[in-house]
CSV table of C-alpha atoms in Angstrom, one decimal:
chain,number,residue,atom,x,y,z
A,14,MET,CA,0.0,-0.1,0.0
A,15,THR,CA,1.4,3.4,-1.0
A,16,PHE,CA,1.3,6.5,1.1
A,17,VAL,CA,-1.3,8.1,-1.3
A,18,GLN,CA,-3.4,5.0,-1.1
A,19,ALA,CA,-3.3,4.9,2.8
A,20,ILE,CA,-4.4,8.7,2.8
A,21,VAL,CA,-7.3,8.0,0.4
A,22,LEU,CA,-8.4,5.0,2.5
A,23,ALA,CA,-8.1,7.0,5.8
A,24,VAL,CA,-10.2,9.8,4.5
A,25,LEU,CA,-12.7,7.5,2.8
A,26,GLN,CA,-12.9,5.7,6.3
A,27,GLY,CA,-13.5,8.7,8.3
A,28,ILE,CA,-16.4,10.0,6.0
A,29,SER,CA,-18.0,6.8,5.0
A,30,GLU,CA,-18.1,5.4,8.5
A,31,LEU,CA,-20.5,8.0,9.6
A,32,PHE,CA,-22.3,9.0,6.5
A,33,PRO,CA,-25.0,6.5,5.9
A,34,VAL,CA,-23.4,5.0,2.8
A,35,SER,CA,-21.4,2.0,4.2
A,36,SER,CA,-17.7,2.3,4.9
A,37,LEU,CA,-17.1,-1.5,4.4
A,38,GLY,CA,-18.9,-1.3,0.9
A,39,HIS,CA,-16.7,1.8,-0.1
A,40,THR,CA,-13.4,0.1,1.0
A,41,ILE,CA,-14.3,-2.6,-1.5
A,42,LEU,CA,-15.7,-0.5,-4.3
A,43,ILE,CA,-13.3,2.5,-4.3
A,44,PRO,CA,-10.1,0.5,-4.5
A,45,ALA,CA,-11.6,-1.5,-7.1
A,46,LEU,CA,-12.7,1.6,-9.3
A,47,LEU,CA,-9.2,2.9,-8.8
A,48,GLY,CA,-7.6,-0.2,-9.9
A,49,TRP,CA,-5.7,-0.8,-6.7
A,50,HIS,CA,-5.1,-4.5,-7.3
A,51,ASN,CA,-2.0,-4.3,-5.0
A,52,ILE,CA,-4.2,-4.0,-1.9
A,53,ASP,CA,-5.1,-7.4,-0.4
A,54,ARG,CA,-7.9,-7.0,2.1
A,55,ALA,CA,-6.9,-10.2,3.8
A,56,ASP,CA,-3.3,-9.2,4.2
A,57,PRO,CA,-2.2,-8.9,7.9
A,58,SER,CA,-0.7,-5.5,7.3
A,59,PHE,CA,-3.9,-4.2,5.6
A,60,LEU,CA,-6.1,-5.6,8.5
A,61,ALA,CA,-3.7,-3.9,10.9
A,62,PHE,CA,-4.0,-0.7,9.1
A,63,VAL,CA,-7.8,-0.9,9.2
A,64,VAL,CA,-7.8,-1.4,12.9
A,65,VAL,CA,-5.8,1.8,13.4
A,66,LEU,CA,-8.3,3.7,11.1
A,67,HIS,CA,-11.2,2.5,13.2
A,68,LEU,CA,-9.5,3.5,16.4
A,69,GLY,CA,-9.1,7.0,15.0
A,70,THR,CA,-12.7,7.0,14.0
A,71,ALA,CA,-14.0,5.9,17.3
A,72,ILE,CA,-11.8,8.4,19.2
A,73,ALA,CA,-13.2,11.1,17.0
A,74,LEU,CA,-16.8,10.0,18.0
A,75,ILE,CA,-15.9,9.9,21.7
A,76,VAL,CA,-14.4,13.4,21.5
A,77,PHE,CA,-17.3,14.9,19.6
A,78,TYR,CA,-19.9,13.5,22.2
A,79,ARG,CA,-17.5,13.8,25.1
A,80,ASP,CA,-20.0,15.8,27.4
A,81,ASP,CA,-22.7,13.1,26.6
A,82,TRP,CA,-20.3,10.2,27.4
A,83,VAL,CA,-19.2,11.7,30.7
A,84,LYS,CA,-22.9,12.1,31.7
A,85,LEU,CA,-23.9,8.8,30.3
A,86,GLY,CA,-21.0,6.9,32.0
A,87,ARG,CA,-21.8,8.6,35.4
A,88,ALA,CA,-25.4,7.7,35.2
A,89,LEU,CA,-24.7,4.1,34.2
A,90,VAL,CA,-22.1,3.7,37.1
A,91,GLY,CA,-24.5,5.4,39.4
A,92,SER,CA,-27.4,3.0,38.6
A,93,ILE,CA,-25.1,-0.1,38.9
A,94,ALA,CA,-23.8,1.2,42.3
A,95,ARG,CA,-27.4,1.8,43.5
A,96,GLY,CA,-28.7,-1.5,42.1
A,97,LYS,CA,-31.7,0.3,40.9
A,98,LEU,CA,-33.0,2.1,37.8
A,99,SER,CA,-34.3,5.6,38.3
A,100,ASP,CA,-36.2,8.1,36.0
A,101,ASP,CA,-33.0,9.9,35.3
A,102,VAL,CA,-32.8,10.6,31.4
A,103,ASP,CA,-29.2,10.0,31.1
A,104,GLU,CA,-29.4,6.7,33.0
A,105,ARG,CA,-32.2,5.6,30.7
A,106,VAL,CA,-30.3,6.5,27.5
A,107,ALA,CA,-27.1,4.8,28.8
A,108,TRP,CA,-29.0,1.5,29.4
A,109,LEU,CA,-30.7,1.9,26.0
A,110,LEU,CA,-27.3,2.0,24.5
A,111,VAL,CA,-25.9,-1.0,26.4
A,112,VAL,CA,-29.0,-3.0,25.4
A,113,GLY,CA,-28.8,-2.0,21.8
A,114,THR,CA,-25.2,-2.7,21.6
A,115,VAL,CA,-25.7,-6.5,22.5
A,116,PRO,CA,-27.1,-7.7,19.2
A,117,VAL,CA,-24.3,-6.3,17.1
A,118,GLY,CA,-21.8,-7.5,19.6
A,119,ILE,CA,-23.0,-11.2,19.3
A,120,LEU,CA,-23.8,-11.3,15.6
A,121,GLY,CA,-20.5,-9.4,14.7
A,122,LEU,CA,-18.3,-11.7,16.7
A,123,LEU,CA,-20.2,-14.8,15.4
A,124,PHE,CA,-20.7,-13.9,11.7
A,125,LYS,CA,-18.4,-11.0,10.6
A,126,GLU,CA,-15.7,-13.1,9.0
A,127,LYS,CA,-18.1,-15.5,7.5
A,128,VAL,CA,-20.1,-12.7,5.9
A,129,SER,CA,-17.0,-10.9,4.6
A,130,VAL,CA,-15.8,-14.1,2.9
A,131,LEU,CA,-19.1,-14.6,1.4
A,132,PHE,CA,-19.9,-11.1,0.1
A,133,GLY,CA,-16.4,-9.3,0.3
A,134,ALA,CA,-16.4,-8.8,-3.5
A,135,VAL,CA,-17.4,-5.9,-5.8
A,136,ALA,CA,-20.6,-7.2,-7.2
A,137,PRO,CA,-22.2,-8.2,-3.8
A,138,ALA,CA,-21.1,-5.0,-2.2
A,139,ALA,CA,-22.6,-3.0,-5.2
A,140,ILE,CA,-25.8,-4.9,-4.8
A,141,PHE,CA,-26.0,-4.4,-1.0
A,142,LEU,CA,-25.3,-0.6,-1.6
A,143,MET,CA,-28.2,-0.3,-3.9
A,144,ILE,CA,-30.4,-2.2,-1.2
A,145,ASN,CA,-29.0,0.2,1.4
A,146,GLY,CA,-30.4,3.2,-0.8
A,147,LEU,CA,-33.8,1.3,-1.0
A,148,VAL,CA,-33.8,0.8,2.7
A,149,MET,CA,-33.3,4.4,3.3
A,150,PHE,CA,-36.1,5.5,0.8
A,151,ALA,CA,-38.4,2.9,2.3
A,152,GLY,CA,-37.6,4.0,5.9
A,153,ASP,CA,-38.2,7.5,5.1
A,154,TRP,CA,-41.4,6.7,3.4
A,155,LEU,CA,-42.8,4.4,6.1
A,156,ARG,CA,-41.8,7.1,8.7
A,157,ARG,CA,-43.9,9.8,6.9
A,158,ARG,CA,-46.8,7.4,6.4
A,159,GLN,CA,-46.7,6.4,10.1
A,160,HIS,CA,-46.5,10.0,11.2
A,161,ALA,CA,-49.2,11.1,8.9
A,162,ALA,CA,-51.5,8.2,10.0
A,163,THR,CA,-51.2,8.5,13.7
A,164,GLY,CA,-50.3,12.2,13.9
A,165,ALA,CA,-48.3,11.3,17.1
A,166,ALA,CA,-45.5,13.6,18.0
A,167,TYR,CA,-41.9,12.3,17.6
A,168,LYS,CA,-40.4,10.9,20.8
A,169,PRO,CA,-37.1,11.7,22.4
A,170,ILE,CA,-34.5,8.9,22.7
A,171,GLU,CA,-35.2,8.2,26.3
A,172,ARG,CA,-38.7,7.3,25.4
A,173,LEU,CA,-37.6,4.4,23.3
A,174,SER,CA,-38.4,1.1,24.9
A,175,TYR,CA,-35.7,-1.6,25.5
A,176,PRO,CA,-37.0,-3.8,22.7
A,177,GLN,CA,-37.0,-0.9,20.3
A,178,SER,CA,-33.3,-0.3,21.3
A,179,VAL,CA,-32.5,-3.9,20.7
A,180,ALA,CA,-34.3,-3.6,17.2
A,181,VAL,CA,-32.2,-0.5,16.3
A,182,GLY,CA,-29.2,-2.7,17.5
A,183,PHE,CA,-30.2,-5.4,15.0
A,184,GLY,CA,-30.5,-2.7,12.4
A,185,GLN,CA,-27.0,-1.7,13.1
A,186,ALA,CA,-25.9,-5.4,12.8
A,187,LEU,CA,-27.1,-5.3,9.1
A,188,ALA,CA,-23.9,-3.4,8.4
A,189,LEU,CA,-22.1,-6.7,8.6
A,190,LEU,CA,-23.0,-7.0,5.0
A,191,PRO,CA,-20.6,-4.9,2.8
A,192,GLY,CA,-22.7,-2.2,1.4
A,193,ILE,CA,-25.3,-1.9,4.1
A,194,SER,CA,-24.7,1.2,6.2
A,195,ARG,CA,-24.3,0.9,10.0
A,196,SER,CA,-25.6,4.4,10.7
A,197,GLY,CA,-28.1,4.3,7.9
A,198,ALA,CA,-29.8,1.0,8.9
A,199,SER,CA,-29.9,2.0,12.7
A,200,MET,CA,-31.3,5.5,11.7
A,201,VAL,CA,-34.0,3.8,9.7
A,202,VAL,CA,-35.0,1.6,12.6
A,203,GLY,CA,-34.9,4.5,14.9
A,204,LEU,CA,-37.2,6.5,12.6
A,205,LEU,CA,-39.6,3.6,12.4
A,206,CYS,CA,-39.5,3.4,16.3
A,207,GLY,CA,-40.8,6.9,16.4
A,208,LEU,CA,-37.7,9.2,16.7
A,209,ASP,CA,-37.3,12.2,14.6
A,210,MET,CA,-34.5,12.4,12.1
A,211,ALA,CA,-32.0,14.4,14.3
A,212,SER,CA,-32.6,12.1,17.3
A,213,ALA,CA,-32.3,9.0,15.2
A,214,ALA,CA,-29.0,10.2,13.9
A,215,ARG,CA,-27.7,11.2,17.3
A,216,TYR,CA,-28.8,7.7,18.8
A,217,SER,CA,-27.2,6.0,15.8
A,218,PHE,CA,-23.8,7.8,16.3
A,219,LEU,CA,-23.9,7.1,20.0
A,220,LEU,CA,-24.7,3.4,19.5
A,221,ALA,CA,-22.0,3.2,16.9
A,222,THR,CA,-19.3,4.5,19.2
A,223,PRO,CA,-18.8,1.5,21.5
A,224,VAL,CA,-19.3,-0.9,18.8
A,225,ILE,CA,-16.4,0.7,16.5
A,226,PHE,CA,-14.2,1.1,19.5
A,227,ALA,CA,-14.6,-2.4,20.8
A,228,ALA,CA,-14.4,-4.0,17.4
A,229,ALA,CA,-11.0,-2.0,16.8
A,230,ALA,CA,-9.8,-2.7,20.3
A,231,LEU,CA,-10.4,-6.5,19.9
A,232,GLU,CA,-8.4,-6.4,16.7
A,233,ILE,CA,-5.5,-4.5,18.3
A,234,PRO,CA,-3.5,-7.9,18.6
A,235,GLU,CA,-3.6,-7.9,14.7
A,236,LEU,CA,-1.0,-5.0,14.9
A,237,TRP,CA,1.6,-7.5,16.2
A,238,ALA,CA,0.3,-10.5,14.0
A,239,PRO,CA,3.0,-12.0,11.8
A,240,GLY,CA,3.3,-10.1,8.5
A,241,ALA,CA,1.5,-7.2,9.9
A,242,HIS,CA,4.2,-4.6,9.2
A,243,VAL,CA,2.2,-1.4,9.4
A,244,VAL,CA,4.4,1.4,8.4
A,245,ALA,CA,4.2,3.6,11.5
A,246,VAL,CA,4.0,6.9,9.6
A,247,GLN,CA,1.1,5.6,7.5
A,248,ALA,CA,-0.7,4.3,10.4
A,249,ILE,CA,-0.3,7.5,12.4
A,250,VAL,CA,-1.3,9.8,9.6
A,251,GLY,CA,-4.2,7.5,8.6
A,252,ALA,CA,-5.6,7.3,12.2
A,253,VAL,CA,-5.4,11.1,12.5
A,254,LEU,CA,-7.0,11.8,9.0
A,255,ALA,CA,-9.7,9.2,9.8
A,256,GLY,CA,-10.4,10.9,13.1
A,257,ILE,CA,-10.4,14.4,11.6
A,258,PHE,CA,-12.8,13.4,8.8
A,259,ALA,CA,-15.1,11.4,11.1
A,260,TYR,CA,-15.2,14.4,13.6
A,261,LEU,CA,-16.1,16.7,10.6
A,262,SER,CA,-18.5,14.2,9.2
A,263,VAL,CA,-20.5,13.8,12.5
A,264,ALA,CA,-20.4,17.6,12.9
A,265,PHE,CA,-21.8,18.1,9.7
A,266,LEU,CA,-24.5,15.2,9.8
A,267,THR,CA,-25.9,16.3,13.3
A,268,LYS,CA,-26.6,19.7,11.7
A,269,TYR,CA,-27.8,18.4,8.4
A,270,PHE,CA,-30.3,15.8,9.9
A,271,LYS,CA,-32.1,18.7,11.8
A,272,ASN,CA,-33.5,19.9,8.6
A,273,HIS,CA,-33.0,17.0,6.0
A,274,ASP,CA,-33.7,13.5,5.5
A,275,LEU,CA,-32.0,10.2,4.2
A,276,ARG,CA,-33.2,10.5,0.6
A,277,PRO,CA,-30.0,12.1,-0.9
A,278,PHE,CA,-28.0,9.5,0.5
A,279,GLY,CA,-30.5,6.9,-0.8
A,280,TRP,CA,-30.1,8.3,-4.3
A,281,TYR,CA,-26.2,8.3,-4.0
A,282,CYS,CA,-26.2,4.6,-2.9
A,283,LEU,CA,-28.5,3.6,-5.6
A,284,LEU,CA,-26.7,5.3,-8.4
A,285,PHE,CA,-23.3,4.5,-7.2
A,286,GLY,CA,-24.1,0.9,-6.5
A,287,ALA,CA,-25.7,0.5,-10.0
A,288,LEU,CA,-22.6,2.1,-11.7
A,289,CYS,CA,-20.3,-0.3,-9.8
A,290,LEU,CA,-22.4,-3.3,-10.6
A,291,ILE,CA,-22.6,-2.5,-14.2
A,292,LEU,CA,-18.8,-2.0,-14.5
A,293,ALA,CA,-18.3,-5.3,-12.6
A,294,LYS,CA,-20.7,-7.1,-14.9
A,295,ILE,CA,-18.8,-5.8,-18.0
A,296,GLY,CA,-15.7,-6.7,-16.4
A,297,ALA,CA,-14.3,-3.2,-16.2
A,298,ILE,CA,-13.6,-3.6,-12.4
A,299,SER,CA,-13.1,-6.6,-10.2
B,21,MET,CA,-37.4,-12.3,35.3
B,22,LYS,CA,-35.1,-12.8,38.3
B,23,ILE,CA,-34.7,-16.5,37.5
B,24,LEU,CA,-34.0,-15.8,33.9
B,25,ALA,CA,-31.4,-13.3,34.7
B,26,LEU,CA,-29.7,-15.7,37.0
B,27,VAL,CA,-29.7,-18.5,34.4
B,28,LEU,CA,-28.4,-16.2,31.9
B,29,THR,CA,-25.6,-15.3,34.2
B,30,VAL,CA,-24.7,-18.8,34.8
B,31,VAL,CA,-24.9,-19.7,31.2
B,32,PHE,CA,-22.7,-16.8,30.0
B,33,VAL,CA,-20.1,-17.3,32.7
B,34,LEU,CA,-19.9,-21.1,31.6
B,35,PHE,CA,-19.6,-20.0,28.0
B,36,ALA,CA,-16.9,-17.4,28.8
B,37,ILE,CA,-15.0,-20.1,30.8
B,38,THR,CA,-15.2,-22.8,28.1
B,39,ALA,CA,-14.4,-20.2,25.3
B,40,ALA,CA,-11.4,-19.0,27.3
B,41,THR,CA,-10.0,-22.5,28.0
B,42,GLY,CA,-10.8,-23.7,24.5
B,43,ILE,CA,-12.4,-26.9,25.7
B,44,CYS,CA,-15.5,-26.4,23.6
B,45,ASN,CA,-14.1,-25.9,20.2
B,46,ALA,CA,-16.3,-28.7,18.8
B,47,VAL,CA,-19.4,-26.5,19.2
B,48,PRO,CA,-19.5,-24.2,16.2
B,49,ALA,CA,-23.0,-23.1,16.8
B,50,LEU,CA,-21.7,-21.2,19.8
B,51,GLY,CA,-18.9,-19.6,17.8
B,52,PHE,CA,-16.3,-21.9,19.2
B,53,ASP,CA,-14.7,-22.7,15.9
B,54,GLY,CA,-11.2,-23.1,17.4
B,55,SER,CA,-10.2,-19.5,16.5
B,56,HIS,CA,-10.9,-16.2,18.2
B,57,HIS,CA,-11.7,-17.9,21.4
B,58,ILE,CA,-10.4,-15.1,23.6
B,59,LYS,CA,-12.8,-12.7,21.8
B,60,HIS,CA,-15.7,-15.0,22.4
B,61,ALA,CA,-14.6,-15.3,26.0
B,62,ILE,CA,-14.7,-11.5,26.3
B,63,LEU,CA,-18.0,-11.2,24.7
B,64,TYR,CA,-19.6,-13.8,27.0
B,65,ALA,CA,-18.0,-12.5,30.0
B,66,VAL,CA,-19.5,-9.0,29.2
B,67,LEU,CA,-22.9,-10.6,28.7
B,68,GLY,CA,-22.4,-12.4,32.1
B,69,VAL,CA,-21.6,-9.2,33.7
B,70,LEU,CA,-24.7,-7.5,32.2
B,71,SER,CA,-26.9,-10.5,33.4
B,72,ILE,CA,-25.5,-10.1,36.8
B,73,VAL,CA,-26.3,-6.4,36.8
B,74,TRP,CA,-30.0,-7.2,35.5
B,75,TYR,CA,-30.3,-9.7,38.3
B,76,ARG,CA,-29.3,-7.2,40.9
B,77,PHE,CA,-31.8,-4.7,39.4
B,78,GLN,CA,-34.5,-7.3,39.5
B,79,ALA,CA,-33.7,-8.4,43.1
B,80,ASN,CA,-33.7,-4.8,44.4
B,81,ALA,CA,-37.0,-4.1,42.5
B,82,SER,CA,-38.8,-7.0,44.1
B,83,ALA,CA,-37.3,-6.4,47.6
């Protein structure tokens, strides 16, 4: 992997991890489009580099939501120490996040590698990216229909039930499929559970933070795996860039989703996925 | 629910021990495929801790 490739992949990771467009799908499709056949996704050094990028992204998310995490952490520890749940909003949100993290933790550990072996090629990633676009359109349409039919006000995050939080967690677990966006899927489920767009986005980013961090932390031993000769400069620059772009992305998206919905990302996923699928079918990329 | 929390605690702790020691590699349905057993052990240990916390909440709620 060249230095330029490392920089492009780091920026791509930082942006696409938070935008609802699937980072995993893009790390398959973009190198294929650019003809980077020297990148072996199964190579220990590439896996180690990806771990570093994810750590950068996770740290950026923690920094962006640092005040929330301090409050949520205190509330969580307080409730455990008391041995009782209270009506505190932060405590409620903290436990919703814990419960919502369980599905992706289990499914990720059990199926991540099997899924990446089965679907880690250009054509499946392109197809899943198109499906991701359709899911965003469907989610947005269902939310509008549900809201128009019931006329009920959107609820804040703390009004989610625990089963609903588990459902959002299962939505997030769909991102194990390359092309399905973690944030997109969890936002759609959040919308269908009655959250407004801004709250669904915020909950999605909060829910993604421990998952991205834990997934990266569990892979840290890969950094010392045989053959994992990560170039230190590439790794450090990559992590910093991934973190900066992740921070900028989440700052942009939290503002964007106050007044906009998922449809532009749905169009992007449909069109980009279709383009990649056509190119793969005619043999232009592989 | 208290009983369920207790059962889950015991089950997850047993899974964590078997995953950590690698004595249950022949049960792929539980994720014990012979590799990544430490990650599975960590996952089951975390689930065990959450189950204990849940049990404590249930016990205090009924007290």
